[in-house]
Amino acid sequence: MDLQRLCRVILAFALVLFVCFSASVTAGDIVHDDDDAPKKPGCENDFVLVKVQTWVDGVEDAEFVGVGARFGPKIVSKEKNANQFRLTLSDPRDCCSPPRKQLAGDVIMVHRGNCRFTAKANFAEAAGASAVLIINNQKELYKMVCEPDETDLDIKIPAVMLPQDAGASLEKMLRNSSSVSVQLYSPRRPLVDIAEVFLWLMAVGTILCASYWSAWSAREAAIEQDKLLKDGSNELTNAKNGDASGVVDINTTSAVLFVVFASCFLVMLYKLMSFWFIELLVVLFCIGGAEGLQTCLVALLSRHLLLWATSMWFKNAGEAFIKVPFFGAVSYLTLAVSPFCITFAVVWAVYRNVSFAWIGQDILGIALIITVLQIVHIPNLKCLVKVGTVLLTCAFLYDIFWVFISTKLFHESVMIVVARGDKSGEDGIPMLLKIPRMFDPWGGYSIIGFGDILLPGLLIAFSLRISTSLTSLAASLTNRFLSQIRYDWLAKKNIQTGYFLWAMFAYGLGLLITYVALNLMDGHGQPALLYIVPFTLGTFLTLGRKRGELKNLWTRGVPERPCPHVQDEHSQEFNEEK
């Protein structure tokens, strides 16, 4: 195995190990557990994000985001209905006693601590404040709730919690200007944002492209092997070895170990999350993305997808090789494409914080996913359901544990914290496909982890690849010899009557349900595999059982492609039996 193929195999395993960040999250999650904040009369508001727009000496300035309290009146949702009020700093700062100055409808800014939230709001209301901004002592937003024994909950002014850095900015404005006014309103999120539609199409389209490319490659390999068999060529063994060197087959053991290693890696990311660690992940992502983009471009250019003359030139360049030190035999087309791919990845890494950098990240990510689905294979029918069931079931439990149950152990969702890069000062890990929320007043991104595409994609791509491979095999054998093979039920199936379309439909429906749940949960992170696995795997198993093919899917392996003399021997045995 040359260094290039070795790097690709190692890269495939490394990527599958750390791409299982599957929580679909959007901007605006709030740190607190609703179950710890039960509603009761006078303290029954839904938690909502609140925009705090500022004006300094009559000129519009910065905007901050806070969270409304469980108590007090509801905050208006439309900007045109929100009034401007002068901002005043509380004296005393914590507002745990009546303010020394009477307020005339001002918004009072107080510090968190030393007394209950409701006590601060009551003191501020008694002093004539129109609203109270409570500055948290941490960078996160915190949901303000009522204590179980509280009774004085007839509060008539809204209360909003702001993060620590927003409070520092507001205090600086008050010190450096003569007048600061604020406007509070809470715009509602759209039920569905167009970004989620595009992200759904992107995920489904990626699996579709990867599946057809994988099936096309399997068919080409089958045709080439048929030629070698007919010619009785001694190159058959070398061809088999050469084809296998670039592919990683997974079995039941590796499927279980994958989830164990992914969990360990996730905890390591959570504990070591920092700026330098995110930078390391960016470097790894650029290496994988450049390799994936180069693989996809070479495959596209070397096939008949362009004008005939141009396509033939690319095809010839793809079939002509040169020996490169440390990399072995490399095609001229690969050498021509690689500088562009490397430059593309480096430019994205340098400018990844600009507003349109998500386009480059998605291009690299999609190319990487498609390439990994070409390298990592479920090897045969025996492993199709068995390994697929084990892998997806383990990933299903992995997703649920690290999104939901991990909050009990770490007091926050490990998956969501890592995906957002909360502790790193960055915008999150790069192993995500994302699209900006175009019509959401709160902005942010709709995202999906690579694992939500890769893991189901292994099963879906194989369902098409094996059908194509066996159909090609059936065409090369006699009808009588085919009847001796117990896979004629699959060999006779076309796309319409096989498993691929059903698996694709189930994946698309599962991902759709994920985004429905995401919106119903008001933007809180959801483990996508919680919905995708039951739909995809459940459809596959149910269809196999209904067709009476489940036993074959679970226990049988792919029939070997026999040599011509083996076919002759079987034909002679059959004639003798007659």
JSON list of N, CA and C in Angstrom, two decimals, residues 66-114:
[
{"chain": "A", "resi": 66, "resn": "GLY", "atom": "N", "xyz": [-31.19, 39.20, 25.47]},
{"chain": "A", "resi": 66, "resn": "GLY", "atom": "CA", "xyz": [-31.40, 38.66, 26.81]},
{"chain": "A", "resi": 66, "resn": "GLY", "atom": "C", "xyz": [-32.53, 37.65, 26.80]},
{"chain": "A", "resi": 67, "resn": "VAL", "atom": "N", "xyz": [-32.93, 37.22, 27.99]},
{"chain": "A", "resi": 67, "resn": "VAL", "atom": "CA", "xyz": [-34.02, 36.26, 28.12]},
{"chain": "A", "resi": 67, "resn": "VAL", "atom": "C", "xyz": [-35.02, 36.78, 29.14]},
{"chain": "A", "resi": 68, "resn": "GLY", "atom": "N", "xyz": [-36.31, 36.70, 28.78]},
{"chain": "A", "resi": 68, "resn": "GLY", "atom": "CA", "xyz": [-37.36, 37.19, 29.65]},
{"chain": "A", "resi": 68, "resn": "GLY", "atom": "C", "xyz": [-37.58, 36.26, 30.84]},
{"chain": "A", "resi": 69, "resn": "ALA", "atom": "N", "xyz": [-38.07, 36.83, 31.94]},
{"chain": "A", "resi": 69, "resn": "ALA", "atom": "CA", "xyz": [-38.28, 36.08, 33.17]},
{"chain": "A", "resi": 69, "resn": "ALA", "atom": "C", "xyz": [-39.60, 35.30, 33.11]},
{"chain": "A", "resi": 70, "resn": "ARG", "atom": "N", "xyz": [-39.70, 34.33, 34.02]},
{"chain": "A", "resi": 70, "resn": "ARG", "atom": "CA", "xyz": [-40.93, 33.56, 34.14]},
{"chain": "A", "resi": 70, "resn": "ARG", "atom": "C", "xyz": [-42.06, 34.44, 34.69]},
{"chain": "A", "resi": 71, "resn": "PHE", "atom": "N", "xyz": [-41.71, 35.46, 35.44]},
{"chain": "A", "resi": 71, "resn": "PHE", "atom": "CA", "xyz": [-42.71, 36.33, 36.08]},
{"chain": "A", "resi": 71, "resn": "PHE", "atom": "C", "xyz": [-42.81, 37.65, 35.32]},
{"chain": "A", "resi": 72, "resn": "GLY", "atom": "N", "xyz": [-43.82, 38.47, 35.69]},
{"chain": "A", "resi": 72, "resn": "GLY", "atom": "CA", "xyz": [-44.01, 39.76, 35.06]},
{"chain": "A", "resi": 72, "resn": "GLY", "atom": "C", "xyz": [-44.86, 39.68, 33.81]},
{"chain": "A", "resi": 73, "resn": "PRO", "atom": "N", "xyz": [-45.20, 40.83, 33.20]},
{"chain": "A", "resi": 73, "resn": "PRO", "atom": "CA", "xyz": [-46.01, 40.82, 31.97]},
{"chain": "A", "resi": 73, "resn": "PRO", "atom": "C", "xyz": [-45.22, 40.31, 30.78]},
{"chain": "A", "resi": 74, "resn": "LYS", "atom": "N", "xyz": [-45.94, 39.91, 29.73]},
{"chain": "A", "resi": 74, "resn": "LYS", "atom": "CA", "xyz": [-45.28, 39.45, 28.51]},
{"chain": "A", "resi": 74, "resn": "LYS", "atom": "C", "xyz": [-44.70, 40.64, 27.75]},
{"chain": "A", "resi": 75, "resn": "ILE", "atom": "N", "xyz": [-43.59, 40.41, 27.11]},
{"chain": "A", "resi": 75, "resn": "ILE", "atom": "CA", "xyz": [-42.90, 41.47, 26.36]},
{"chain": "A", "resi": 75, "resn": "ILE", "atom": "C", "xyz": [-43.46, 41.52, 24.94]},
{"chain": "A", "resi": 76, "resn": "VAL", "atom": "N", "xyz": [-43.65, 42.72, 24.41]},
{"chain": "A", "resi": 76, "resn": "VAL", "atom": "CA", "xyz": [-44.25, 42.86, 23.08]},
{"chain": "A", "resi": 76, "resn": "VAL", "atom": "C", "xyz": [-43.37, 42.19, 22.03]},
{"chain": "A", "resi": 77, "resn": "SER", "atom": "N", "xyz": [-44.00, 41.69, 20.98]},
{"chain": "A", "resi": 77, "resn": "SER", "atom": "CA", "xyz": [-43.26, 40.94, 19.96]},
{"chain": "A", "resi": 77, "resn": "SER", "atom": "C", "xyz": [-42.85, 41.78, 18.76]},
{"chain": "A", "resi": 78, "resn": "LYS", "atom": "N", "xyz": [-43.53, 42.89, 18.53]},
{"chain": "A", "resi": 78, "resn": "LYS", "atom": "CA", "xyz": [-43.24, 43.71, 17.35]},
{"chain": "A", "resi": 78, "resn": "LYS", "atom": "C", "xyz": [-42.48, 44.97, 17.74]},
{"chain": "A", "resi": 79, "resn": "GLU", "atom": "N", "xyz": [-41.46, 45.28, 16.97]},
{"chain": "A", "resi": 79, "resn": "GLU", "atom": "CA", "xyz": [-40.62, 46.44, 17.27]},
{"chain": "A", "resi": 79, "resn": "GLU", "atom": "C", "xyz": [-41.40, 47.74, 17.25]},
{"chain": "A", "resi": 80, "resn": "LYS", "atom": "N", "xyz": [-42.37, 47.85, 16.34]},
{"chain": "A", "resi": 80, "resn": "LYS", "atom": "CA", "xyz": [-43.12, 49.10, 16.22]},
{"chain": "A", "resi": 80, "resn": "LYS", "atom": "C", "xyz": [-43.99, 49.37, 17.44]},
{"chain": "A", "resi": 81, "resn": "ASN", "atom": "N", "xyz": [-44.30, 48.31, 18.22]},
{"chain": "A", "resi": 81, "resn": "ASN", "atom": "CA", "xyz": [-45.13, 48.49, 19.42]},
{"chain": "A", "resi": 81, "resn": "ASN", "atom": "C", "xyz": [-44.30, 48.69, 20.68]},
{"chain": "A", "resi": 82, "resn": "ALA", "atom": "N", "xyz": [-42.98, 48.65, 20.57]},
{"chain": "A", "resi": 82, "resn": "ALA", "atom": "CA", "xyz": [-42.10, 48.79, 21.73]},
{"chain": "A", "resi": 82, "resn": "ALA", "atom": "C", "xyz": [-41.67, 50.24, 21.88]},
{"chain": "A", "resi": 83, "resn": "ASN", "atom": "N", "xyz": [-41.76, 50.76, 23.10]},
{"chain": "A", "resi": 83, "resn": "ASN", "atom": "CA", "xyz": [-41.40, 52.15, 23.38]},
{"chain": "A", "resi": 83, "resn": "ASN", "atom": "C", "xyz": [-39.95, 52.25, 23.87]},
{"chain": "A", "resi": 84, "resn": "GLN", "atom": "N", "xyz": [-39.38, 53.43, 23.67]},
{"chain": "A", "resi": 84, "resn": "GLN", "atom": "CA", "xyz": [-38.03, 53.70, 24.16]},
{"chain": "A", "resi": 84, "resn": "GLN", "atom": "C", "xyz": [-38.11, 54.31, 25.56]},
{"chain": "A", "resi": 85, "resn": "PHE", "atom": "N", "xyz": [-37.21, 53.83, 26.45]},
{"chain": "A", "resi": 85, "resn": "PHE", "atom": "CA", "xyz": [-37.15, 54.36, 27.80]},
{"chain": "A", "resi": 85, "resn": "PHE", "atom": "C", "xyz": [-35.70, 54.63, 28.16]},
{"chain": "A", "resi": 86, "resn": "ARG", "atom": "N", "xyz": [-35.52, 55.65, 29.00]},
{"chain": "A", "resi": 86, "resn": "ARG", "atom": "CA", "xyz": [-34.16, 56.00, 29.43]},
{"chain": "A", "resi": 86, "resn": "ARG", "atom": "C", "xyz": [-33.62, 54.91, 30.34]},
{"chain": "A", "resi": 87, "resn": "LEU", "atom": "N", "xyz": [-32.32, 54.60, 30.20]},
{"chain": "A", "resi": 87, "resn": "LEU", "atom": "CA", "xyz": [-31.67, 53.58, 31.02]},
{"chain": "A", "resi": 87, "resn": "LEU", "atom": "C", "xyz": [-30.96, 54.23, 32.20]},
{"chain": "A", "resi": 88, "resn": "THR", "atom": "N", "xyz": [-31.16, 53.63, 33.39]},
{"chain": "A", "resi": 88, "resn": "THR", "atom": "CA", "xyz": [-30.56, 54.15, 34.61]},
{"chain": "A", "resi": 88, "resn": "THR", "atom": "C", "xyz": [-29.89, 53.01, 35.37]},
{"chain": "A", "resi": 89, "resn": "LEU", "atom": "N", "xyz": [-28.74, 53.29, 35.95]},
{"chain": "A", "resi": 89, "resn": "LEU", "atom": "CA", "xyz": [-28.03, 52.30, 36.75]},
{"chain": "A", "resi": 89, "resn": "LEU", "atom": "C", "xyz": [-28.54, 52.34, 38.18]},
{"chain": "A", "resi": 90, "resn": "SER", "atom": "N", "xyz": [-28.84, 51.18, 38.73]},
{"chain": "A", "resi": 90, "resn": "SER", "atom": "CA", "xyz": [-29.43, 51.09, 40.07]},
{"chain": "A", "resi": 90, "resn": "SER", "atom": "C", "xyz": [-28.44, 51.52, 41.14]},
{"chain": "A", "resi": 91, "resn": "ASP", "atom": "N", "xyz": [-28.99, 52.10, 42.18]},
{"chain": "A", "resi": 91, "resn": "ASP", "atom": "CA", "xyz": [-28.23, 52.46, 43.37]},
{"chain": "A", "resi": 91, "resn": "ASP", "atom": "C", "xyz": [-29.10, 52.11, 44.59]},
{"chain": "A", "resi": 92, "resn": "PRO", "atom": "N", "xyz": [-28.79, 51.01, 45.25]},
{"chain": "A", "resi": 92, "resn": "PRO", "atom": "CA", "xyz": [-27.62, 50.12, 45.17]},
{"chain": "A", "resi": 92, "resn": "PRO", "atom": "C", "xyz": [-27.63, 49.26, 43.90]},
{"chain": "A", "resi": 93, "resn": "ARG", "atom": "N", "xyz": [-26.45, 48.77, 43.54]},
{"chain": "A", "resi": 93, "resn": "ARG", "atom": "CA", "xyz": [-26.30, 48.08, 42.28]},
{"chain": "A", "resi": 93, "resn": "ARG", "atom": "C", "xyz": [-27.13, 46.79, 42.19]},
{"chain": "A", "resi": 94, "resn": "ASP", "atom": "N", "xyz": [-27.27, 46.07, 43.32]},
{"chain": "A", "resi": 94, "resn": "ASP", "atom": "CA", "xyz": [-27.99, 44.80, 43.27]},
{"chain": "A", "resi": 94, "resn": "ASP", "atom": "C", "xyz": [-29.50, 44.98, 43.40]},
{"chain": "A", "resi": 95, "resn": "CYS", "atom": "N", "xyz": [-29.97, 46.17, 43.77]},
{"chain": "A", "resi": 95, "resn": "CYS", "atom": "CA", "xyz": [-31.39, 46.48, 43.92]},
{"chain": "A", "resi": 95, "resn": "CYS", "atom": "C", "xyz": [-32.07, 45.49, 44.88]},
{"chain": "A", "resi": 96, "resn": "CYS", "atom": "N", "xyz": [-31.37, 45.11, 45.93]},
{"chain": "A", "resi": 96, "resn": "CYS", "atom": "CA", "xyz": [-31.96, 44.25, 46.96]},
{"chain": "A", "resi": 96, "resn": "CYS", "atom": "C", "xyz": [-32.59, 45.07, 48.08]},
{"chain": "A", "resi": 97, "resn": "SER", "atom": "N", "xyz": [-32.61, 46.37, 47.88]},
{"chain": "A", "resi": 97, "resn": "SER", "atom": "CA", "xyz": [-33.30, 47.31, 48.77]},
{"chain": "A", "resi": 97, "resn": "SER", "atom": "C", "xyz": [-33.83, 48.43, 47.89]},
{"chain": "A", "resi": 98, "resn": "PRO", "atom": "N", "xyz": [-34.77, 49.25, 48.38]},
{"chain": "A", "resi": 98, "resn": "PRO", "atom": "CA", "xyz": [-35.36, 50.29, 47.52]},
{"chain": "A", "resi": 98, "resn": "PRO", "atom": "C", "xyz": [-34.30, 51.23, 46.96]},
{"chain": "A", "resi": 99, "resn": "PRO", "atom": "N", "xyz": [-34.36, 51.56, 45.67]},
{"chain": "A", "resi": 99, "resn": "PRO", "atom": "CA", "xyz": [-33.40, 52.52, 45.07]},
{"chain": "A", "resi": 99, "resn": "PRO", "atom": "C", "xyz": [-33.46, 53.86, 45.77]},
{"chain": "A", "resi": 100, "resn": "ARG", "atom": "N", "xyz": [-32.32, 54.53, 45.84]},
{"chain": "A", "resi": 100, "resn": "ARG", "atom": "CA", "xyz": [-32.24, 55.81, 46.55]},
{"chain": "A", "resi": 100, "resn": "ARG", "atom": "C", "xyz": [-32.94, 56.93, 45.79]},
{"chain": "A", "resi": 101, "resn": "LYS", "atom": "N", "xyz": [-33.07, 56.78, 44.46]},
{"chain": "A", "resi": 101, "resn": "LYS", "atom": "CA", "xyz": [-33.74, 57.81, 43.66]},
{"chain": "A", "resi": 101, "resn": "LYS", "atom": "C", "xyz": [-35.03, 57.25, 43.09]},
{"chain": "A", "resi": 102, "resn": "GLN", "atom": "N", "xyz": [-36.03, 58.10, 43.05]},
{"chain": "A", "resi": 102, "resn": "GLN", "atom": "CA", "xyz": [-37.29, 57.71, 42.44]},
{"chain": "A", "resi": 102, "resn": "GLN", "atom": "C", "xyz": [-37.14, 57.76, 40.91]},
{"chain": "A", "resi": 103, "resn": "LEU", "atom": "N", "xyz": [-37.73, 56.80, 40.23]},
{"chain": "A", "resi": 103, "resn": "LEU", "atom": "CA", "xyz": [-37.59, 56.70, 38.79]},
{"chain": "A", "resi": 103, "resn": "LEU", "atom": "C", "xyz": [-38.89, 57.14, 38.12]},
{"chain": "A", "resi": 104, "resn": "ALA", "atom": "N", "xyz": [-38.77, 57.76, 36.96]},
{"chain": "A", "resi": 104, "resn": "ALA", "atom": "CA", "xyz": [-39.94, 58.23, 36.22]},
{"chain": "A", "resi": 104, "resn": "ALA", "atom": "C", "xyz": [-40.09, 57.43, 34.93]},
{"chain": "A", "resi": 105, "resn": "GLY", "atom": "N", "xyz": [-40.39, 56.16, 35.09]},
{"chain": "A", "resi": 105, "resn": "GLY", "atom": "CA", "xyz": [-40.58, 55.31, 33.92]},
{"chain": "A", "resi": 105, "resn": "GLY", "atom": "C", "xyz": [-39.29, 54.85, 33.26]},
{"chain": "A", "resi": 106, "resn": "ASP", "atom": "N", "xyz": [-38.16, 54.98, 33.95]},
{"chain": "A", "resi": 106, "resn": "ASP", "atom": "CA", "xyz": [-36.89, 54.54, 33.39]},
{"chain": "A", "resi": 106, "resn": "ASP", "atom": "C", "xyz": [-36.77, 53.01, 33.45]},
{"chain": "A", "resi": 107, "resn": "VAL", "atom": "N", "xyz": [-35.88, 52.50, 32.60]},
{"chain": "A", "resi": 107, "resn": "VAL", "atom": "CA", "xyz": [-35.49, 51.09, 32.70]},
{"chain": "A", "resi": 107, "resn": "VAL", "atom": "C", "xyz": [-34.27, 51.04, 33.61]},
{"chain": "A", "resi": 108, "resn": "ILE", "atom": "N", "xyz": [-34.36, 50.24, 34.68]},
{"chain": "A", "resi": 108, "resn": "ILE", "atom": "CA", "xyz": [-33.28, 50.20, 35.65]},
{"chain": "A", "resi": 108, "resn": "ILE", "atom": "C", "xyz": [-32.41, 48.97, 35.41]},
{"chain": "A", "resi": 109, "resn": "MET", "atom": "N", "xyz": [-31.11, 49.16, 35.48]},
{"chain": "A", "resi": 109, "resn": "MET", "atom": "CA", "xyz": [-30.16, 48.08, 35.28]},
{"chain": "A", "resi": 109, "resn": "MET", "atom": "C", "xyz": [-29.55, 47.69, 36.61]},
{"chain": "A", "resi": 110, "resn": "VAL", "atom": "N", "xyz": [-29.68, 46.40, 37.00]},
{"chain": "A", "resi": 110, "resn": "VAL", "atom": "CA", "xyz": [-29.22, 45.93, 38.30]},
{"chain": "A", "resi": 110, "resn": "VAL", "atom": "C", "xyz": [-28.30, 44.74, 38.10]},
{"chain": "A", "resi": 111, "resn": "HIS", "atom": "N", "xyz": [-27.51, 44.42, 39.13]},
{"chain": "A", "resi": 111, "resn": "HIS", "atom": "CA", "xyz": [-26.63, 43.28, 39.10]},
{"chain": "A", "resi": 111, "resn": "HIS", "atom": "C", "xyz": [-27.27, 42.08, 39.78]},
{"chain": "A", "resi": 112, "resn": "ARG", "atom": "N", "xyz": [-26.97, 40.90, 39.29]},
{"chain": "A", "resi": 112, "resn": "ARG", "atom": "CA", "xyz": [-27.50, 39.68, 39.89]},
{"chain": "A", "resi": 112, "resn": "ARG", "atom": "C", "xyz": [-26.81, 39.41, 41.22]},
{"chain": "A", "resi": 113, "resn": "GLY", "atom": "N", "xyz": [-27.57, 38.78, 42.15]},
{"chain": "A", "resi": 113, "resn": "GLY", "atom": "CA", "xyz": [-26.96, 38.35, 43.41]},
{"chain": "A", "resi": 113, "resn": "GLY", "atom": "C", "xyz": [-27.58, 38.98, 44.62]},
{"chain": "A", "resi": 114, "resn": "ASN", "atom": "N", "xyz": [-27.38, 38.33, 45.80]},
{"chain": "A", "resi": 114, "resn": "ASN", "atom": "CA", "xyz": [-27.72, 38.82, 47.13]},
{"chain": "A", "resi": 114, "resn": "ASN", "atom": "C", "xyz": [-29.20, 38.76, 47.48]}
]
